[in-house]
Amino acid sequence: MRARRQAKKLTFAIAAWTVAMAAFVFFRYSQSPELPQWAVGSADLATLSIYMGLIFGSLHWMSNLIADFSTINRMPYLFSVFFKGLFLLLGATTLAYITQFLNMWAIENHVSTLRQMLTAHILYSPSFQALIIYLVVVRVGLAFIEQMALIVGPRILLNIGLGKYHRPRYEQRLFLYLDMVASTTHAESLGDYRFSRLIQDCFSLLSDTIVNNEAEIYRYMGDAVLIYWPTKLGVKHDRSLNVYYEFSQELNWQRKYFEEQYGFVPKFKAAAHCGQVVAAVVGVQKQEVSFFSDVLNTLARLQDQCNPLGQRMLISGSLHSQLDTSSSDYQFDNLGPIKLKGKQYSIEVFGVSPKVSDN
């Protein structure tokens, strides 16, 4: 799953940089009546665009990969962008020298070519400086898009860009509510600073699980988080259930770290519910896509029943009816109709737990 995600990122980086380099090559040579010395025909310009897109796209992806799997992602964001920019500078310099080498190889002897390759005159050429400026603009632009995708989610960012939610629209959504058990007690024993670090560590472990199950974060609420999918996507392969139990497993795998740092392993409870919501962009200074529906109110009340019912995870009857329970890796305990606080009517509630293997 992680390899497939990285493959998608690499594909996006190469595609984005190929488009950017095609624009650069077009404006760089479109006004010139003659082709550069190394080009036999106009098709060579398209080849150059692809060549540059592969180089810069691969360097872009590689710099993101190194940053994601090192301490760089915990450093100030500007430092991260600067670090990633060094890869592009390396690529631009290499590309400039290779291009100059090909040009000089055709018109001068090889010794002279190699001697000039060792000089710095390429770095002072207008074409190279124009390329560097263009690279900075493109890299900053892509960094902004990547950061916005992390903040609001890639699907939401695309939909906002397309103006999809500027008018309220009805949609079917599945929501998962995760909340830390005994958070008030933990906050009092740890203090505000250490408790906030605990929350950071927990939700950092959650991130991979979110991506692996094609979910998106709707909102962080202190020690709780609200996750969502389009309903059909969330019920497929039990994704809405996998997130909770995979997250719990990740916390357990990091048991030694949490016990050393905080003296205990945090536990979470969960509830899931689905239904029709109204989605719309709200706000002017700080826009976000908000969901309006009784589904969210019901979900919060359902999550409150985890402790009274002695369950780690609860789901509503409406969600249970959409799951393929025959092939599921989970077992469902029908707890009957439950009247939730503040609700006029009772709803069917199910407890969820992993199936016990016979082996």
CSV table of C-alpha atoms in Angstrom, one decimal, residues 37 76 86 104 112 117 146 155 159 169 174 176 189 195 203 228-229 234 241 248 264 286 301-302 322 340 346:
chain,number,residue,atom,x,y,z
A,37,GLN,CA,22.4,23.4,-32.2
A,76,PRO,CA,10.4,24.6,10.2
A,86,LEU,CA,18.7,21.9,-3.2
A,104,MET,CA,30.3,22.1,-27.6
A,112,SER,CA,38.5,22.0,-25.2
A,117,MET,CA,33.0,22.0,-18.7
A,146,GLU,CA,1.1,20.0,-1.5
A,155,ARG,CA,-10.2,15.7,-2.8
A,159,ASN,CA,-13.3,20.3,-5.4
A,169,ARG,CA,-25.0,20.3,-2.2
A,174,LEU,CA,-19.6,8.1,6.2
A,176,LEU,CA,-15.8,7.9,12.0
A,189,SER,CA,-1.4,14.0,35.2
A,195,PHE,CA,-0.4,16.1,26.8
A,203,PHE,CA,-2.3,11.4,15.4
A,228,TYR,CA,-14.9,10.7,6.6
A,229,TRP,CA,-15.4,9.0,3.3
A,234,GLY,CA,-16.0,3.9,3.3
A,241,LEU,CA,-13.6,-0.2,10.6
A,248,SER,CA,-5.2,0.7,17.9
A,264,PHE,CA,0.9,4.4,29.7
A,286,LYS,CA,-10.3,31.0,6.4
A,301,ARG,CA,-24.3,10.9,20.8
A,302,LEU,CA,-23.5,7.3,19.6
A,322,GLN,CA,-24.5,-1.1,4.0
A,340,LEU,CA,-29.5,8.5,22.4
A,346,SER,CA,-34.1,5.1,19.2
